Coordinates of C-alpha atoms in Angstrom, one line a residue:
X131 CA -9.6 35.5 -16.4
X132 CA -13.4 35.3 -16.2
X133 CA -15.4 37.9 -14.3
X134 CA -18.2 36.7 -12.1
X135 CA -21.1 38.5 -10.4
X136 CA -20.4 37.9 -6.7
X137 CA -23.8 39.1 -5.8
X138 CA -25.3 36.0 -7.3
X139 CA -23.4 33.7 -4.9
X140 CA -24.8 32.8 -1.5
X141 CA -23.4 34.0 1.9
X142 CA -23.9 30.7 3.6
X143 CA -21.4 27.8 4.0
X144 CA -21.0 25.2 1.3
X145 CA -18.6 23.9 -1.4
X146 CA -17.4 25.6 -4.5
X147 CA -16.1 24.0 -7.7
X148 CA -13.9 25.7 -10.2
X149 CA -14.6 24.3 -13.6
X150 CA -12.4 24.6 -16.8
X151 CA -12.7 23.6 -20.4
X152 CA -14.6 20.4 -21.3
X153 CA -16.3 20.6 -17.9
X154 CA -13.1 19.5 -16.2
X155 CA -13.3 20.2 -12.4
X156 CA -10.0 22.0 -11.6
X157 CA -10.4 22.7 -7.9
X158 CA -12.9 21.9 -5.1
X159 CA -13.0 23.8 -1.9
X160 CA -15.3 24.5 1.1
X161 CA -16.1 27.8 2.7
X162 CA -17.8 29.1 5.8
X163 CA -19.0 32.1 3.7
X164 CA -19.0 31.3 0.0
X165 CA -19.3 34.8 -1.3
X166 CA -16.4 36.1 0.7
X167 CA -14.3 33.1 -0.2
X168 CA -14.9 33.6 -3.9
X169 CA -14.2 37.3 -3.5
X170 CA -10.7 36.4 -2.3
X171 CA -10.1 34.8 -5.7
X172 CA -11.8 37.1 -8.2
X173 CA -11.2 40.6 -6.7
X174 CA -7.9 42.2 -7.5
X175 CA -5.6 42.0 -4.5
X176 CA -7.9 39.6 -2.7
X177 CA -5.5 36.7 -2.8
X178 CA -1.8 37.4 -3.2
X179 CA -0.6 33.9 -3.9
X180 CA 1.4 33.7 -7.1
X181 CA -0.3 30.5 -8.4
X182 CA -3.9 31.9 -8.2
X183 CA -3.7 33.8 -11.6
X184 CA -2.5 30.6 -13.2
X185 CA -5.4 28.7 -11.9
X186 CA -8.0 31.4 -12.7
X187 CA -6.8 31.6 -16.3
X188 CA -8.2 28.1 -16.8
X189 CA -11.5 28.6 -15.0
X190 CA -14.6 28.9 -17.2
X191 CA -17.2 29.0 -14.4
X192 CA -17.8 28.5 -10.7
X193 CA -20.5 26.3 -9.3
X194 CA -21.5 26.2 -5.6
X195 CA -23.4 23.7 -3.5
X196 CA -24.9 25.1 -0.3
X197 CA -24.9 23.0 2.9
X198 CA -26.6 23.5 6.3
X199 CA -23.4 23.1 8.4
X200 CA -19.7 23.4 8.0
X201 CA -19.3 19.7 8.8
X202 CA -21.6 18.8 5.9
X203 CA -19.5 21.1 3.6
X204 CA -16.3 19.3 4.8
X205 CA -17.8 15.8 4.1
X206 CA -19.1 16.9 0.7
X207 CA -15.8 18.4 -0.3
X208 CA -14.0 15.1 0.6
X209 CA -16.6 13.2 -1.5
X210 CA -16.2 15.4 -4.5
X211 CA -12.4 15.4 -4.3
X212 CA -12.3 11.6 -4.2
X213 CA -14.9 11.4 -7.1
X214 CA -13.3 13.9 -9.5
X215 CA -9.6 14.0 -8.4
X216 CA -9.2 17.7 -9.4
X217 CA -5.7 18.5 -10.6
X218 CA -5.3 21.5 -8.2
X219 CA -6.4 19.6 -5.0
X220 CA -3.7 17.6 -3.2
X221 CA -3.7 13.9 -4.2
X222 CA -1.9 11.6 -1.8
X223 CA -1.0 8.8 -4.2
X224 CA 1.6 6.6 -2.6
X225 CA 2.0 2.9 -2.9
X226 CA 3.4 2.4 0.6
X227 CA 0.8 1.1 3.0
X228 CA 2.0 0.8 6.6
X229 CA 1.1 -2.3 8.6
X230 CA -1.0 -2.5 11.8
X231 CA -1.6 -5.3 14.3
X232 CA -5.3 -6.4 14.7
X233 CA -6.9 -8.3 17.5
X234 CA -10.6 -9.0 17.9
X235 CA -11.7 -9.3 21.5
X236 CA -15.2 -10.5 20.5
X237 CA -13.8 -13.9 19.7
X238 CA -13.5 -16.6 22.4
X239 CA -9.8 -17.1 21.5
X240 CA -8.5 -13.9 19.8
X241 CA -5.5 -14.1 17.5
X242 CA -3.0 -11.5 16.3
X243 CA -3.2 -10.5 12.7
X244 CA -0.9 -8.2 10.6
X245 CA -3.1 -6.1 8.3
X246 CA -2.6 -3.3 5.9
X247 CA -6.1 -1.9 6.1
X248 CA -7.7 -0.5 9.2
X249 CA -11.5 -1.1 9.3
X250 CA -14.3 0.2 11.6
X251 CA -15.1 -3.4 12.6
X252 CA -15.0 -3.2 16.4
X253 CA -11.5 -4.8 16.6
X254 CA -8.4 -3.3 18.3
X255 CA -5.7 -2.0 16.0
X256 CA -2.1 -1.1 17.0
X257 CA 0.3 0.9 14.9
X258 CA 1.0 1.9 12.2
X259 CA 4.4 0.3 11.9
X260 CA 6.7 1.3 8.9
X261 CA 8.4 -2.1 8.7
X262 CA 6.4 -5.3 8.2
X263 CA 9.6 -7.3 8.8
X264 CA 10.2 -5.6 12.1
X265 CA 6.7 -6.1 13.4
X266 CA 6.8 -9.8 12.4
X267 CA 10.0 -10.2 14.4
X268 CA 8.2 -8.4 17.3
X269 CA 5.3 -10.9 17.1
X270 CA 7.7 -13.8 17.2
X271 CA 9.0 -12.5 20.5
X272 CA 5.4 -12.0 21.8
X273 CA 4.4 -15.6 20.9
X274 CA 7.3 -16.9 22.9
X275 CA 6.1 -14.8 25.9
X276 CA 2.3 -15.2 25.4
X277 CA 1.5 -18.3 23.2
X278 CA -1.6 -17.2 21.4
X279 CA -3.0 -19.3 18.5
X280 CA -1.5 -18.9 15.1
X281 CA -4.2 -20.3 12.8
X282 CA -8.0 -20.4 12.7
X283 CA -9.8 -22.5 15.2
X284 CA -11.7 -24.4 12.5
X285 CA -8.5 -25.3 10.7
X286 CA -6.7 -26.4 13.9
X287 CA -9.6 -28.5 15.1
X288 CA -9.5 -30.5 11.8
X289 CA -6.0 -31.8 12.8
X290 CA -5.7 -34.8 15.0
X291 CA -3.4 -33.2 17.4
X292 CA -2.0 -29.7 18.4
X293 CA 0.3 -28.0 15.9
X294 CA 4.0 -27.7 15.8
X295 CA 3.9 -24.2 17.5
X296 CA 2.3 -25.8 20.5
X297 CA 5.1 -28.4 20.7
X298 CA 7.7 -25.7 20.8
X299 CA 5.8 -23.6 23.4
X300 CA 4.5 -20.8 21.1
X301 CA 0.8 -21.8 21.0
X302 CA -1.4 -22.7 23.9
X303 CA -3.6 -24.9 21.7
X304 CA -7.1 -23.6 22.5
X305 CA -8.4 -25.6 19.5
X306 CA -7.7 -28.8 21.5
X307 CA -8.8 -27.7 24.9
X308 CA -5.3 -27.2 26.3
X309 CA -6.3 -23.8 27.9
X310 CA -9.4 -22.3 29.3
X311 CA -11.0 -19.1 28.0
X312 CA -10.2 -17.3 31.3
X313 CA -6.5 -18.3 31.1
X314 CA -6.3 -17.5 27.4
X315 CA -7.8 -14.1 28.1
X316 CA -5.0 -13.3 30.5
X317 CA -2.5 -14.0 27.7
X318 CA -4.4 -11.6 25.4
X319 CA -4.5 -8.9 28.1
X320 CA -0.7 -9.3 28.4
X321 CA -0.2 -8.9 24.7
X322 CA -2.4 -5.8 24.6
X323 CA -0.4 -4.2 27.4
X324 CA 2.8 -5.0 25.6
X325 CA 1.6 -3.5 22.3
X326 CA 0.4 -0.4 24.2
X327 CA 3.8 0.0 25.8
X328 CA 2.9 -1.0 29.4
X329 CA 5.7 -3.4 29.8
X330 CA 6.2 -2.6 33.5
X331 CA 2.6 -3.5 34.3
X332 CA 3.0 -6.9 32.5
X333 CA 6.2 -7.6 34.4
X334 CA 4.6 -6.7 37.7
X335 CA 1.6 -9.0 37.0
X336 CA 3.9 -11.9 36.0
X337 CA 6.0 -11.5 39.1
X338 CA 2.9 -11.9 41.2
X339 CA 2.0 -15.1 39.2
X340 CA 5.6 -16.4 39.7
X341 CA 5.6 -15.8 43.4
X342 CA 2.1 -17.4 43.8
X343 CA 3.2 -20.5 41.8
X344 CA 6.4 -20.8 43.9
X345 CA 4.4 -20.6 47.2
X346 CA 2.2 -23.4 46.0
X347 CA 5.3 -25.5 45.1
X348 CA 4.5 -25.3 41.3
X349 CA 8.1 -24.8 40.5
X350 CA 7.8 -25.7 36.8
X351 CA 5.1 -23.0 36.3
X352 CA 7.2 -20.5 38.3
X353 CA 10.2 -21.2 36.1
X354 CA 8.1 -20.7 33.0
X355 CA 6.8 -17.3 34.2
X356 CA 10.3 -16.3 35.2
X357 CA 11.4 -17.0 31.7
X358 CA 8.6 -14.9 30.4
X359 CA 9.7 -12.0 32.6
X360 CA 13.3 -12.3 31.3
X361 CA 12.2 -12.3 27.7
X362 CA 10.1 -9.1 28.2
X363 CA 13.0 -7.3 29.9
X364 CA 15.4 -8.3 27.2
X365 CA 13.0 -7.3 24.5
X366 CA 12.3 -3.9 26.1
X367 CA 16.1 -3.3 26.5
X368 CA 16.7 -4.0 22.8
X369 CA 13.8 -1.8 21.6
X370 CA 14.4 1.1 24.1
X371 CA 13.8 4.4 22.3
X372 CA 13.4 8.0 23.5
X373 CA 10.3 8.5 25.7
X374 CA 8.2 11.4 24.6
X375 CA 5.6 11.2 27.3
X376 CA 2.3 9.3 27.5
X377 CA -0.5 9.2 25.0
X378 CA -1.0 8.5 21.3
X379 CA 0.0 11.4 19.0
X380 CA 0.5 12.1 15.3
X381 CA 2.9 15.0 14.9
X382 CA 3.1 16.9 11.7
X383 CA 6.1 18.8 10.3
X384 CA 6.2 21.0 7.2
X385 CA 9.2 22.2 5.1
X386 CA 8.8 24.4 2.1
X387 CA 11.4 25.1 -0.6
X388 CA 10.3 27.1 -3.6
X389 CA 7.2 25.6 -5.0
X390 CA 7.6 22.3 -3.2
X391 CA 6.4 21.3 0.3
X392 CA 7.5 18.2 2.3
X393 CA 5.1 17.1 5.0
X394 CA 6.2 14.5 7.5
X395 CA 4.0 12.6 10.0
X396 CA 5.6 11.2 13.2
X397 CA 3.6 8.3 14.8
X398 CA 4.0 8.3 18.6
X399 CA 2.3 5.6 20.6
X400 CA 2.4 5.5 24.4
X401 CA 5.4 7.8 24.3
X402 CA 7.3 5.6 21.8
X403 CA 8.2 6.9 18.3
X404 CA 7.1 4.1 16.0
X405 CA 8.1 5.6 12.7
X406 CA 7.6 8.4 10.2
X407 CA 5.9 8.9 6.9
X408 CA 6.6 11.7 4.4
X409 CA 4.7 13.2 1.5
X410 CA 5.9 15.6 -1.2
X411 CA 3.3 18.2 -2.1
X412 CA 3.1 21.0 -4.6
X413 CA 2.7 24.5 -3.0
X414 CA -0.6 25.3 -4.7
X415 CA -2.5 26.3 -1.6
X416 CA -1.2 28.6 1.2
X417 CA 0.3 26.5 4.0
X418 CA -2.6 26.6 6.5
X419 CA -5.0 25.6 3.6
X420 CA -2.7 22.9 2.4
X421 CA -2.3 21.5 5.9
X422 CA -6.1 21.5 6.4
X423 CA -6.6 19.8 3.0
X424 CA -3.9 17.2 3.9
X425 CA -5.6 16.4 7.2
X426 CA -9.0 15.9 5.4
X427 CA -7.5 13.7 2.7
X428 CA -5.2 11.6 5.0
X429 CA -7.7 10.9 7.8
X430 CA -10.6 10.2 5.6
X431 CA -8.8 7.0 4.9
X432 CA -8.9 3.9 7.0
X433 CA -6.1 4.8 9.3
X434 CA -5.6 4.7 13.1
X435 CA -6.6 7.9 14.7
X436 CA -4.6 9.1 17.7
X437 CA -5.6 11.0 20.8
X438 CA -3.9 14.2 19.6
X439 CA -2.7 15.8 16.4
X440 CA 0.2 18.1 17.0
X441 CA 0.4 20.8 14.3
X442 CA 3.1 23.3 13.4
X443 CA 0.6 26.2 13.5
X444 CA -3.1 26.7 14.3
X445 CA -5.8 26.2 11.7
X446 CA -8.9 28.3 11.2
X447 CA -11.1 25.2 10.9
X448 CA -9.3 23.1 13.7
X449 CA -12.5 22.9 15.8
X450 CA -14.4 21.6 12.8
X451 CA -11.7 19.0 12.0
X452 CA -11.5 17.9 15.6
X453 CA -15.3 17.3 15.7
X454 CA -15.2 15.3 12.5
X455 CA -12.2 13.2 13.6
X456 CA -13.8 12.6 17.0
X457 CA -17.0 11.5 15.4
X458 CA -15.1 9.2 13.0
X459 CA -13.0 7.7 15.8
X460 CA -15.8 7.4 18.4
X461 CA -13.6 9.1 21.0
X462 CA -12.2 12.6 21.4
X463 CA -9.4 13.7 19.1
X464 CA -7.6 17.0 19.9
X465 CA -5.9 19.3 17.4
X466 CA -3.1 21.3 19.1
X467 CA -0.6 23.8 17.9
X468 CA 1.8 23.9 20.9
X469 CA 3.8 27.0 21.7
X470 CA 6.2 25.6 24.3
X471 CA 7.2 22.5 26.3
X472 CA 7.5 18.9 25.2
X473 CA 4.8 19.0 22.6
X474 CA 6.5 22.0 20.9
X475 CA 9.8 20.0 20.9
X476 CA 8.0 17.2 19.1
X477 CA 6.8 19.6 16.4
X478 CA 10.3 20.9 15.9
X479 CA 11.5 17.2 15.6
X480 CA 8.8 16.6 12.9
X481 CA 10.0 19.7 11.1
X482 CA 13.6 18.5 11.1
X483 CA 12.5 15.2 9.8
X484 CA 10.6 17.0 7.0
X485 CA 13.7 19.0 6.1
X486 CA 15.8 15.8 6.1
X487 CA 13.2 13.9 4.0
X488 CA 13.2 16.8 1.4
X489 CA 16.9 16.6 1.1
X490 CA 16.9 12.9 0.7
X491 CA 14.2 13.0 -1.9
X492 CA 15.9 15.8 -3.8
X493 CA 19.2 13.9 -4.0
X494 CA 17.4 10.7 -5.1
X495 CA 15.4 12.8 -7.6
X496 CA 18.6 14.3 -9.0
X497 CA 20.1 10.8 -9.3
X498 CA 17.1 9.4 -11.2
X499 CA 17.1 12.5 -13.5
X500 CA 20.7 11.7 -14.5
X501 CA 19.8 8.1 -15.0
X502 CA 16.9 9.1 -17.3
X503 CA 19.2 11.5 -19.2
X504 CA 21.7 8.6 -19.8
X505 CA 18.9 6.4 -21.1
X506 CA 17.8 9.0 -23.5
X507 CA 21.3 9.6 -24.8
X508 CA 22.2 5.8 -25.0
X509 CA 19.0 4.8 -26.8
X510 CA 18.5 7.9 -28.8
X511 CA 15.1 8.4 -27.4
X512 CA 12.8 11.2 -28.8
X513 CA 12.0 12.4 -25.2
X514 CA 13.2 12.0 -21.7
X515 CA 11.7 8.6 -20.6
X516 CA 9.5 9.8 -17.7
X517 CA 7.3 6.7 -18.3
X518 CA 8.9 3.4 -19.2
X519 CA 6.9 0.2 -19.8
X520 CA 8.3 -3.3 -20.0
X521 CA 6.4 -6.3 -21.4
X522 CA 6.9 -10.1 -21.0
X523 CA 5.0 -13.2 -22.1
X524 CA 4.6 -16.4 -20.1
X525 CA 3.1 -19.8 -21.0
X526 CA 3.9 -23.5 -20.7
X527 CA 3.5 -25.4 -24.0
X528 CA 1.0 -22.8 -25.2
X529 CA -1.4 -23.2 -22.3
X530 CA -2.6 -20.3 -20.1
X531 CA -0.6 -17.7 -22.0
X532 CA -0.4 -14.4 -20.3
X533 CA 1.3 -11.0 -20.8
X534 CA 2.6 -8.6 -18.2
X535 CA 3.2 -4.8 -18.2
X536 CA 5.3 -3.2 -15.5
X537 CA 5.9 0.6 -15.3
X538 CA 8.6 3.0 -14.1
X539 CA 7.5 6.6 -13.5
X540 CA 10.5 9.0 -13.2
X541 CA 12.7 6.0 -12.5
X542 CA 10.5 4.5 -9.7
X543 CA 8.3 1.4 -9.9
X544 CA 4.7 2.4 -10.2
X545 CA 2.9 -0.6 -8.9
X546 CA -0.6 0.9 -9.4
X547 CA 0.1 1.1 -13.1
X548 CA 1.0 -2.6 -13.6
X549 CA -1.3 -4.5 -15.9
X550 CA -1.6 -8.2 -16.8
X551 CA -3.2 -9.6 -19.9
X552 CA -4.8 -13.0 -20.5
X553 CA -4.0 -13.9 -24.2
X554 CA -7.3 -14.2 -26.1
X555 CA -6.6 -14.6 -29.8
X556 CA -3.5 -16.7 -30.0
X557 CA -3.5 -20.6 -30.0
X558 CA -0.5 -22.5 -28.9
X559 CA 3.0 -21.3 -28.0
X560 CA 3.5 -18.2 -30.2
X561 CA 5.3 -15.6 -28.1
X562 CA 5.5 -13.2 -31.0
X563 CA 1.7 -13.2 -31.8
X564 CA 1.0 -13.0 -28.0
X565 CA 3.2 -10.1 -27.6
X566 CA 1.6 -8.3 -30.6
X567 CA -1.9 -8.9 -29.1
X568 CA -0.8 -7.4 -25.7
X569 CA 0.9 -4.4 -27.3
X570 CA -2.2 -3.7 -29.6
X571 CA -4.6 -3.8 -26.6
X572 CA -2.3 -1.5 -24.5
X573 CA -1.7 1.1 -27.3
X574 CA -5.3 1.1 -28.3
X575 CA -6.3 2.3 -24.8
X576 CA -3.3 4.5 -24.5
X577 CA -4.1 6.4 -27.7
X578 CA -7.8 6.8 -26.5
X579 CA -6.7 8.0 -23.0
X580 CA -3.7 10.0 -24.4
X581 CA -1.5 8.1 -21.9
X582 CA 1.5 6.7 -23.7
X583 CA 5.1 5.9 -22.6
X584 CA 8.2 7.5 -23.8
X585 CA 10.0 4.2 -24.0
X586 CA 9.0 0.5 -24.2
X587 CA 11.3 -2.2 -23.2
X588 CA 10.7 -5.8 -24.5
X589 CA 12.1 -8.9 -22.9
X590 CA 13.7 -10.5 -25.9
X591 CA 16.1 -9.8 -28.8
X592 CA 15.6 -8.8 -32.4
X593 CA 12.5 -10.9 -33.0
X594 CA 10.5 -9.3 -30.2
X595 CA 11.8 -5.9 -31.1
X596 CA 10.6 -6.5 -34.7
X597 CA 7.1 -7.2 -33.4
X598 CA 7.2 -4.0 -31.3
X599 CA 8.2 -2.0 -34.3
X600 CA 5.4 -3.4 -36.4
X601 CA 2.8 -2.6 -33.8
X602 CA 4.2 0.9 -33.3
X603 CA 3.9 1.4 -37.1
X604 CA 0.3 0.3 -37.1
X605 CA -0.5 3.1 -34.6
X606 CA 1.9 5.6 -36.4
X607 CA 4.0 5.9 -33.2
X608 CA 7.4 5.1 -34.7
X609 CA 9.8 7.9 -33.7
X610 CA 7.4 9.0 -31.0
X611 CA 8.0 6.1 -28.6
X612 CA 11.4 4.7 -28.0
X613 CA 11.7 0.9 -28.7
X614 CA 14.3 -1.3 -26.9
X615 CA 14.8 -5.0 -26.7
X616 CA 16.7 -6.6 -23.8
X617 CA 18.4 -9.9 -24.6
X618 CA 19.8 -12.1 -21.9
X619 CA 23.6 -12.4 -21.5
X620 CA 25.4 -15.2 -23.4
X621 CA 28.4 -17.4 -22.7
X622 CA 31.6 -15.8 -24.1
X623 CA 34.1 -18.3 -22.7
X624 CA 33.8 -21.8 -21.3
X625 CA 37.3 -23.2 -21.0
X626 CA 37.6 -26.6 -19.2
X627 CA 38.7 -26.1 -15.6
X628 CA 37.8 -22.4 -15.6
X629 CA 34.7 -20.5 -14.6
X630 CA 32.0 -19.8 -17.2
X631 CA 32.3 -16.2 -18.4
X632 CA 29.1 -14.4 -19.6
X633 CA 28.6 -11.2 -21.4
X634 CA 26.6 -8.3 -20.1
X635 CA 23.0 -7.9 -21.0
X636 CA 22.6 -6.7 -24.6
X637 CA 20.1 -4.0 -25.7
X638 CA 18.9 -3.9 -29.3
X639 CA 17.5 -0.8 -31.1
X640 CA 15.5 -0.6 -34.3
X641 CA 17.8 -0.1 -37.4
X642 CA 21.0 -0.8 -35.5
X643 CA 23.0 -4.0 -36.0
X644 CA 25.2 -4.0 -33.0
X645 CA 23.7 -4.0 -29.5
X646 CA 24.1 -1.2 -26.9
X647 CA 25.9 -2.1 -23.7
X648 CA 26.4 -0.5 -20.3
X649 CA 29.4 -0.8 -18.1
X650 CA 29.3 -3.6 -15.5
X651 CA 27.7 -2.4 -12.2
X652 CA 26.1 0.6 -13.9
X653 CA 23.0 1.9 -12.0
X654 CA 21.3 2.3 -15.4
X655 CA 22.0 -1.3 -16.3
X656 CA 20.8 -2.5 -12.8
X657 CA 17.6 -0.5 -13.3
X658 CA 16.8 -2.1 -16.7
X659 CA 17.7 -5.6 -15.4
X660 CA 15.4 -5.1 -12.4
X661 CA 12.6 -3.8 -14.7
X662 CA 12.9 -6.9 -16.9
X663 CA 13.0 -9.3 -13.9
X664 CA 9.9 -7.6 -12.5
X665 CA 8.0 -8.0 -15.7
X666 CA 9.0 -11.7 -15.8
X667 CA 8.0 -12.2 -12.1
X668 CA 4.6 -10.4 -12.7
X669 CA 3.9 -12.5 -15.8
X670 CA 4.9 -15.9 -14.3
X671 CA 2.9 -15.2 -11.0
X672 CA -0.2 -14.6 -13.1
X673 CA 0.4 -17.6 -15.3
X674 CA 0.8 -19.9 -12.2
X675 CA -2.5 -18.5 -10.8
X676 CA -4.4 -19.3 -14.0
X677 CA -2.7 -22.7 -14.3
X678 CA -3.5 -23.7 -10.7
X679 CA -7.2 -22.7 -11.1
X680 CA -7.4 -24.5 -14.4
X681 CA -5.9 -27.7 -12.9
X682 CA -8.2 -27.6 -9.9
X683 CA -11.2 -26.9 -12.0
X684 CA -10.3 -29.7 -14.3
X685 CA -9.9 -32.0 -11.3
X686 CA -13.4 -31.2 -10.0
X687 CA -14.9 -31.6 -13.5
X688 CA -13.5 -35.1 -13.7
X689 CA -15.3 -36.3 -10.5
X690 CA -18.7 -38.0 -11.2
X691 CA -21.4 -36.2 -9.3
X692 CA -19.8 -32.8 -9.4
X693 CA -21.6 -30.8 -12.1
X694 CA -21.7 -27.0 -12.8
X695 CA -24.3 -26.3 -10.1
X696 CA -22.4 -28.2 -7.4
X697 CA -19.1 -26.6 -8.4
X698 CA -20.8 -23.2 -8.0
X699 CA -22.2 -24.1 -4.6
X700 CA -18.8 -25.3 -3.4
X701 CA -17.2 -22.1 -4.6
X702 CA -19.8 -20.1 -2.8
X703 CA -19.3 -22.1 0.4
X704 CA -15.5 -22.2 0.6
X705 CA -14.8 -18.9 -1.2
X706 CA -12.2 -20.0 -3.8
X707 CA -10.8 -23.0 -5.6
X708 CA -7.7 -22.8 -3.4
X709 CA -9.8 -23.1 -0.2
X710 CA -11.6 -26.2 -1.7
X711 CA -8.2 -27.9 -2.2
X712 CA -7.0 -26.8 1.3
X713 CA -10.2 -28.1 3.0
X714 CA -10.0 -31.1 5.3
X715 CA -12.2 -34.1 4.8
X716 CA -14.2 -33.0 7.8
X717 CA -14.7 -29.5 6.3
X718 CA -15.9 -31.0 3.1
X719 CA -18.3 -33.3 4.9
X720 CA -19.8 -30.4 6.8
X721 CA -20.8 -28.5 3.6
X722 CA -24.6 -28.4 3.4
X723 CA -26.0 -30.4 0.5
X724 CA -22.8 -32.4 -0.2
X725 CA -23.2 -36.2 0.4
X726 CA -20.7 -37.7 2.7
X727 CA -19.6 -40.3 0.1
X728 CA -19.1 -37.6 -2.5
X729 CA -17.1 -35.5 -0.1
X730 CA -14.8 -38.4 0.5
X731 CA -14.5 -38.9 -3.3
X732 CA -13.6 -35.2 -3.8
X733 CA -11.1 -35.3 -1.0
X734 CA -9.3 -38.4 -2.4
X735 CA -9.3 -37.0 -5.9
X736 CA -7.8 -33.6 -4.9
X737 CA -5.2 -35.2 -2.7
X738 CA -4.2 -38.2 -4.7

């Protein structure tokens, strides 16, 4: 462990960086008093955490950046962590993005949108919701009660008549003047009240409308409002959950077992529990420091900020975090560590959820570990296949050939690691040469970055496996990376009058004549089939995108009067080739600088 002269470090607030070999930043932290914080690390007995000596053994030097205020230190710490991704800071890498509902009240006729990203754009956001399918079903119910528009005004106006949703009573057709702005705004207010959990207020308002319409002898309108009330009451009854009191709250629970920590967030909106989200964390920091680091990392993202954060224990920098979150939200955010009452009960509920999530994750992890061990044994792999990559090639008669790479990390799909390749050096339909190009490009980068898989699965039989072996030999990786080819099942019996019988998927290994097979219904077989299908899906989707763009680009190039400059102007105006093809004749004619006659010619060509 290095020795440092603490007297050389300032006593003010700021950020410290622990730096290891090759100038790698190992850890970034903030401190109200830098010298005292560093003393807790480098003076014997200053910090009793077991992991600290392990961290300090790798530290070569410590650098500090002084700031004027603690808030500046907090913001700088977040910036440095996002930039350098130090291995000893928490890193919330999860592929699951919860959905929210967005509505922009600045528009004349606002619409509902399901989004995965919350932006500081002045719109209202509701959520987050853990199930995109569930919220879509909820919006279907909302459209039946409050018929807001479904599509953009510009697109709807290009039609000669209102859309099908209007005909079935789920759109008020503002694009064709079927409703005034004032009446439409009443619908929007009703939707907002529903999404914020004020169903009783909506029902009360609708009852008044029903009675007024009935008094004025407008019985059809009164019946329509009565049906709205009935739909709301049925919807509320179906979705009734425990009421945890008013307000919007995020409740945090922690569960620690050995060196692992499970952190669970409960999302409570207007007293309704919308869902939960869990994160597995390594116990590198002490629990208060870990919780503070989590809050800074999670809420620095574009997420919906609640009125209150309920914590399992008080934090030293809770006032600083509350100021930062309030400033980010534009309204007050409170950090509370309740000791009794309903809020304490919520924290206990969050902790129970964290314990349950830890148990579930542990059992799933054990199952995946057994599965990986079976793969290693069956395929005689040199190491446990923590990282498995699967490749596929897609083309039609040699055009727009592409390759795909999908990845499993510890038995789970790692979408962020997926890659797609446009074939550059191969002419015509040569799957073997295309596969070799993709593998060389991948392995070249993998060797440079020291990021290689333990197993590669190729969609194909012995021919594709031979290509993989040749490329691995070029990089001197034979025996270091397991190579497997998966061949589609084949017909083994086809007797007239009987069902066709097929064999199981076959797996080929280098130097082995007979294929490896798994028992029918095996979880390992299912995993490998799913991986192969995912590689095929990923490749064919990319191929279709390229082919669609090429077809449309070719169609534009064939139109007299549409040269490179005009194509570029059209792309800039409409945003994409897909939008050009989807544009109506009127939208094409409205494009600045595009003659009306040419717009008609483009429209006829693209829609012939």
